Coordinates of C-alpha atoms and ligand atoms in Angstrom, one line a residue:
X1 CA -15.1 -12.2 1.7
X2 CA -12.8 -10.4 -1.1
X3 CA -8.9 -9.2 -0.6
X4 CA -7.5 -7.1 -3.4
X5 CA -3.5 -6.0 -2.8
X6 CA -1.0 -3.8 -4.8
X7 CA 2.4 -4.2 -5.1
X8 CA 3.0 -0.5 -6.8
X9 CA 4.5 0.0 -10.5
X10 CA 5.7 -2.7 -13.3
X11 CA 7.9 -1.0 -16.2
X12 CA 8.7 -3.2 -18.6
X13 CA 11.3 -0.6 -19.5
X14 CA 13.2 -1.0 -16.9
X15 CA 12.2 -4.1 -14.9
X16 CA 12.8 -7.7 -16.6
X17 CA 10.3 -10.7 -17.3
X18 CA 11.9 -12.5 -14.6
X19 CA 11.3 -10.0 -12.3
X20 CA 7.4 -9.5 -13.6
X21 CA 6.6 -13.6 -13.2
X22 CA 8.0 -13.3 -9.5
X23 CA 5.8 -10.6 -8.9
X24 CA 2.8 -12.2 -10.4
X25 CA 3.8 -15.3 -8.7
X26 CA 4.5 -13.5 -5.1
X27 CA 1.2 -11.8 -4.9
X28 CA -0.9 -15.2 -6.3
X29 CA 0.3 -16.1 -3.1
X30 CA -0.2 -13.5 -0.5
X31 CA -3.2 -13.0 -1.6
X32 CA -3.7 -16.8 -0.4
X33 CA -2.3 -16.7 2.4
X34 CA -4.3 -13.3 3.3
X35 CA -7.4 -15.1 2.6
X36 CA -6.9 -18.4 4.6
X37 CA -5.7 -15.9 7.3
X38 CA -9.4 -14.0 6.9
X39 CA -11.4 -16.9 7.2
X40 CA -10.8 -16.9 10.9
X41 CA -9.7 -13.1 11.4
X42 CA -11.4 -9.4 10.6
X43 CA -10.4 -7.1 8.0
X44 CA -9.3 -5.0 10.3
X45 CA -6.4 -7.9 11.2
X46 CA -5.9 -9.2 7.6
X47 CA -4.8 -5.6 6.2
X48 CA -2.1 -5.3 8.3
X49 CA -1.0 -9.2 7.9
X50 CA -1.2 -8.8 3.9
X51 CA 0.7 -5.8 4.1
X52 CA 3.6 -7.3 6.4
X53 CA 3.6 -10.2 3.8
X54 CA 4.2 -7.8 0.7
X55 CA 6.7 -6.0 3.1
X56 CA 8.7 -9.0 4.1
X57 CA 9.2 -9.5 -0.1
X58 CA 12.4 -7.8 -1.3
X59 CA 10.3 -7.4 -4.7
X60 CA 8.4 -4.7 -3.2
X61 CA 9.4 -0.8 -2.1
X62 CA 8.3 -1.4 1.4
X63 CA 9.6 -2.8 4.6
X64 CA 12.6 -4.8 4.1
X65 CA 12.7 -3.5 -0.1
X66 CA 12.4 0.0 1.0
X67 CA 14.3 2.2 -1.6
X68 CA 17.3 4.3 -0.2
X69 CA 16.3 8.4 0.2
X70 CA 18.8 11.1 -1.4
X71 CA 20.4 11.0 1.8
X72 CA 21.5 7.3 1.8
X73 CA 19.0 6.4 4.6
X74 CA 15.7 4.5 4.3
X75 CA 12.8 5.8 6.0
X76 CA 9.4 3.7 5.5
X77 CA 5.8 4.9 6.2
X78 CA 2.7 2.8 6.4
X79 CA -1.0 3.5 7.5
X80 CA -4.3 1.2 8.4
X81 CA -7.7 2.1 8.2
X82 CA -10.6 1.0 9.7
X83 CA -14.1 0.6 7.5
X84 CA -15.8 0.0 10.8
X85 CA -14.7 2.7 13.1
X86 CA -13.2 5.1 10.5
X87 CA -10.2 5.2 12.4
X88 CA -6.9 5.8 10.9
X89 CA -3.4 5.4 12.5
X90 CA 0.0 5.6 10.8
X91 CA 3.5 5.7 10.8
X92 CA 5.4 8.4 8.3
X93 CA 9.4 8.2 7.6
X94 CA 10.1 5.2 10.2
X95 CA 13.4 3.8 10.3
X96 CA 14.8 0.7 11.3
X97 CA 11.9 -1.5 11.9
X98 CA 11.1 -4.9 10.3
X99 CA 7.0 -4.1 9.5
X100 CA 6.2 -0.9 9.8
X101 CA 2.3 -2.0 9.3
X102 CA 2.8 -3.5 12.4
X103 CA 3.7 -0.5 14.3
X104 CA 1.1 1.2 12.4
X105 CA -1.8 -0.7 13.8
X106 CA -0.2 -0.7 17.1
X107 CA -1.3 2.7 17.1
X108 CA -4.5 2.4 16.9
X109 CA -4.9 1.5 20.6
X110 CA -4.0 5.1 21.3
X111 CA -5.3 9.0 21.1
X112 CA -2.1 10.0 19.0
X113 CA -2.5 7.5 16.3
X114 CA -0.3 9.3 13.4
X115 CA 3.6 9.5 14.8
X116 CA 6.8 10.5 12.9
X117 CA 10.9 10.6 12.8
X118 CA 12.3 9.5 15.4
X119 CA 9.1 9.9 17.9
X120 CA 7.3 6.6 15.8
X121 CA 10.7 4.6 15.9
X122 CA 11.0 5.7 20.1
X123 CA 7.3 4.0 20.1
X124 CA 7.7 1.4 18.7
X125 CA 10.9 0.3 20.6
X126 CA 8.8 1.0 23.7
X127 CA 6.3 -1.3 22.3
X128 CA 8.6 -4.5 21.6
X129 CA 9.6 -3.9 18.2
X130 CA 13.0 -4.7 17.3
X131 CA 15.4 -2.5 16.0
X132 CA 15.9 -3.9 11.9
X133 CA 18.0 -3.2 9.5
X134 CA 15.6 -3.1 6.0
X135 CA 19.0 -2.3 3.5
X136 CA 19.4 -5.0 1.0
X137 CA 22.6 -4.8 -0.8
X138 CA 20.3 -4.6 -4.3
X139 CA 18.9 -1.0 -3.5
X140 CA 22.6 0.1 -2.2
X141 CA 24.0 -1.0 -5.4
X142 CA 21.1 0.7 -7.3
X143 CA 21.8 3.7 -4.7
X144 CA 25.6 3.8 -5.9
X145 CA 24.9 3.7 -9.2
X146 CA 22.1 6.8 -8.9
X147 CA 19.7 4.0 -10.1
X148 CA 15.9 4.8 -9.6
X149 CA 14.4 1.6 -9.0
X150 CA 12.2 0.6 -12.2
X151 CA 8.5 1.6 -11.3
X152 CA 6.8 2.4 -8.1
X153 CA 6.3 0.1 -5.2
X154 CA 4.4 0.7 -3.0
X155 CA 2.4 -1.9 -1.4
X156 CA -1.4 -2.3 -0.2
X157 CA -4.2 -4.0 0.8
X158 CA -8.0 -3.7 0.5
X159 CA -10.1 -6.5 2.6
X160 CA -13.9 -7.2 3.1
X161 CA -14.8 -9.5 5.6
X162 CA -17.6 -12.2 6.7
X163 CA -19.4 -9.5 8.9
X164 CA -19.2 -6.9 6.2
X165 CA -16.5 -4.9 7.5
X166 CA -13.8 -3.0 4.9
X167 CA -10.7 -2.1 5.7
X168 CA -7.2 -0.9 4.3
X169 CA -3.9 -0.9 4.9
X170 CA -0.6 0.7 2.8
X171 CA 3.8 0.5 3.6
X172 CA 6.4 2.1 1.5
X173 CA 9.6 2.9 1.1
X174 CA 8.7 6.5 -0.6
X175 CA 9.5 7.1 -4.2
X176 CA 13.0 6.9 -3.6
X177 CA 16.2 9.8 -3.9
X178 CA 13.5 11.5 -2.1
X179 CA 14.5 15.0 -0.1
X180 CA 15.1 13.7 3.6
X181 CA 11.4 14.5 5.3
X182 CA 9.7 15.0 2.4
X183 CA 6.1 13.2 3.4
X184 CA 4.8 10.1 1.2
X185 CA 0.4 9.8 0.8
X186 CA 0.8 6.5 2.4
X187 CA 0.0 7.4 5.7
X188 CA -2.5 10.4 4.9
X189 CA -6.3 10.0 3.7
X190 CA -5.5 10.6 -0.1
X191 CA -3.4 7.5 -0.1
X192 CA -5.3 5.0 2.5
X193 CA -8.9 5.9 3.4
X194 CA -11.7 3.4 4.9
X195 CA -15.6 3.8 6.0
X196 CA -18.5 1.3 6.0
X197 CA -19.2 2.1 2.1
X198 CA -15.5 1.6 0.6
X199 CA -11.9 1.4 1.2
X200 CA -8.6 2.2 -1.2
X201 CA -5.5 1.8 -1.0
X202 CA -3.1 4.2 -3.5
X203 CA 0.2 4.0 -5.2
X204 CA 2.1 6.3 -7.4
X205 CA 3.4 9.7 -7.4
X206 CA 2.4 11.1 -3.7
X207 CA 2.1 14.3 -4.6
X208 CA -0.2 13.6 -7.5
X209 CA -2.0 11.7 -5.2
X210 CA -2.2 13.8 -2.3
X211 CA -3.1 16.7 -5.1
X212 CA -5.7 15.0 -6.4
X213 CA -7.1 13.2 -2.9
X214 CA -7.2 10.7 -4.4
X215 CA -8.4 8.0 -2.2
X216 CA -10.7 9.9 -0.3
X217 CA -12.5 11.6 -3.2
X218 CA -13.7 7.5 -4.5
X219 CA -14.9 6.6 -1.2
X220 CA -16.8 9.6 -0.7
X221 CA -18.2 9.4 -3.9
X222 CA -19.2 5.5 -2.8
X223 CA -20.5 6.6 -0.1
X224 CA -22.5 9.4 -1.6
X225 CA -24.3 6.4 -4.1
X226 CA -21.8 6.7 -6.9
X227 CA -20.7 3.0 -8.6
X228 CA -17.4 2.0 -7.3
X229 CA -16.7 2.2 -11.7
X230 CA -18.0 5.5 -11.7
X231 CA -16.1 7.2 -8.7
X232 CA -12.9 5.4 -9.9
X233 CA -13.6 6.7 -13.5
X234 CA -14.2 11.0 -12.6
X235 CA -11.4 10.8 -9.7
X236 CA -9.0 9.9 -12.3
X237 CA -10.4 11.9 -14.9
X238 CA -9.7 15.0 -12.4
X239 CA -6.1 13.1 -11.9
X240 CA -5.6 13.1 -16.0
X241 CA -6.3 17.1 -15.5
X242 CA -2.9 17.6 -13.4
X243 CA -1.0 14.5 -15.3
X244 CA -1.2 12.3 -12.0
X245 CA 0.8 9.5 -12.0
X246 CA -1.5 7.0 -9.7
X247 CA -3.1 3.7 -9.3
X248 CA -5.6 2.5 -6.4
X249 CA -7.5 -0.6 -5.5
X250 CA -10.9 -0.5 -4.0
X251 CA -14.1 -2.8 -2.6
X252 CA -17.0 -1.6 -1.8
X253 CA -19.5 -3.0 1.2
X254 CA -21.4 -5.5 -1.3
X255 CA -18.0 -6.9 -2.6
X256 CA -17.9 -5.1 -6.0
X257 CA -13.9 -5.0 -6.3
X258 CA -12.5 -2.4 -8.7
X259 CA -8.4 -1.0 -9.5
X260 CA -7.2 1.1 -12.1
X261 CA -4.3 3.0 -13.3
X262 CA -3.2 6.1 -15.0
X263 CA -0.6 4.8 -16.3
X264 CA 0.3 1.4 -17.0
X265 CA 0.9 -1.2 -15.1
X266 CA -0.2 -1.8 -11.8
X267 CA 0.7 -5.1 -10.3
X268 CA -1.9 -6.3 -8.2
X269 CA -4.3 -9.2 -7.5
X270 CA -7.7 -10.2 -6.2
X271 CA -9.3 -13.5 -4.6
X272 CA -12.4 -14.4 -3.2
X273 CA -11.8 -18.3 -2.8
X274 CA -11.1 -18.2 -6.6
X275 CA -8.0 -15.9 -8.1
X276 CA -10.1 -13.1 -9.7
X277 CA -7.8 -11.1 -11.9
X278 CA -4.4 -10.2 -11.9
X279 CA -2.1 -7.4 -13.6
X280 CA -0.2 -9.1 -16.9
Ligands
LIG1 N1 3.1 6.7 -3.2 C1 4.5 6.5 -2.8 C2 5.1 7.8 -2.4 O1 5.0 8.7 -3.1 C3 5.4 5.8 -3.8 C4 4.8 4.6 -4.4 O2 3.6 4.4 -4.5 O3 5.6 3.8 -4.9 O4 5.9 7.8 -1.5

């Protein structure tokens, strides 16, 4: 069993040392808690209960951190994957709801599994999720002040579990000032993609992402008998070729974990039982 989660961008430009221990700190501990949560759960389950962790954390760009669009609205978007089933459902530019992960995986119980606007918020008020405020005062005052918030922030998870199963989950709050229904990869295959062989989970600039496909193009490479090193290394030398700004996180089905960034830094951690790396 192996977790590996993201928690977007670190600038040490414009984000202080304070705020870079908290996030080391915050995901040492999710990813805890995401593991003690596996050992009796599926992948499939753990994703989206990682995710809502890392989305319930005001450090992160996602649920209730969501960064403020040019508009002065937040709209959130998440997706979860399924290793087993290939099955992807999503929610894109959601407003007003605690976890949108949650409402994500909710739609995987239907044929329409990929809803937006105002049609994914109508859902999930018809399926008993409260209406939620995710402003904090932080990103209004960073709004105000036509602050971007420092680095990217998107949050994800990548799980394998006892019975070999992968899957992947991935929230945000967009890249933030963003035109109002302009489309993160969060919820689209080059951001979140899942089958038997691999899963990843991307953050970054979506349109560099969703350029290069990025997540689909290293699981398909896994699954055609490339290394997990080897697909991560050409898909972001083919990323370098348009100046993407992206990093993913990946396992493979025999547990080989891998991550990497274009440009630094990353924050992320991995556990198997033991804390195997995390971003410094
Ligand atoms: N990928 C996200 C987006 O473009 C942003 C991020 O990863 O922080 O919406």
């Amino acid at each position: 069993m192996k977790i590996i989660i993201h928690g977007g961008f670190f600038s040490e430009s414009d984000q202080s040392h304070e705020v870079k221990t908290a996030k080391q700190e915050s995901l040492k501990s999710i990813v805890k808690k995401a593991f003690e949560f596996l050992q009796n759960n599926s992948a499939f389950d753990t994703v989206a209960f990682a995710v809502s962790l890392l989305e319930d954390d005001e450090l992160y760009n996602a649920g209730i951190g969501s960064q403020i669009q040019s508009d002065g609205v937040i709209r959130m978007s998440a997706a979860i994957m399924d290793g087993g089933t290939q099955k992807m459902s999503g929610v894109i530019n959601i407003q007003d709801v605690k976890n949108p992960v949650f409402v994500a995986k909710e739609l995987m119980k239907e044929d329409d599994r990929v809803l937006g606007g105002s049609g994914a918020k109508k859902y999930a008020s018809e399926h008993g999720f409260e209406n939620f405020s995710t402003e904090i005062p932080k990103r209004r005052e960073e709004y105000e002040l036509k602050l971007k918030n420092g680095g990217k922030g998107t949050v994800g998870c990548v799980v394998l579990d006892k019975q070999g199963k992968l899957a992947v989950a991935t929230s945000t709050g967009g890249k933030g000032f963003e035109i109002p229904g302009r489309i993160s990869d969060s919820a689209t295959v080059a951001g979140n993609y899942a089958n038997s062989f691999c899963a990843v989970s991307c953050t970054g600039v979506g349109e560099d992402i969703v350029s290069n496909a990025t997540a689909t193009k290293i699981v398909t490479r896994v699954t055609d008998g490339m290394s997990i090193e080897k697909a991560f290394d050409k898909t972001f030398e083919e990323l370098k070729s348009i100046d993407g700004f992206a990093g993913a996180i990946a396992i493979d089905k025999n547990g080989n974990i891998f991550h990497q960034d274009s440009y630094p830094t990353m924050v992320f951690a991995s556990f198997d039982g033991n804390i195997l790396e995390t971003f410094n």
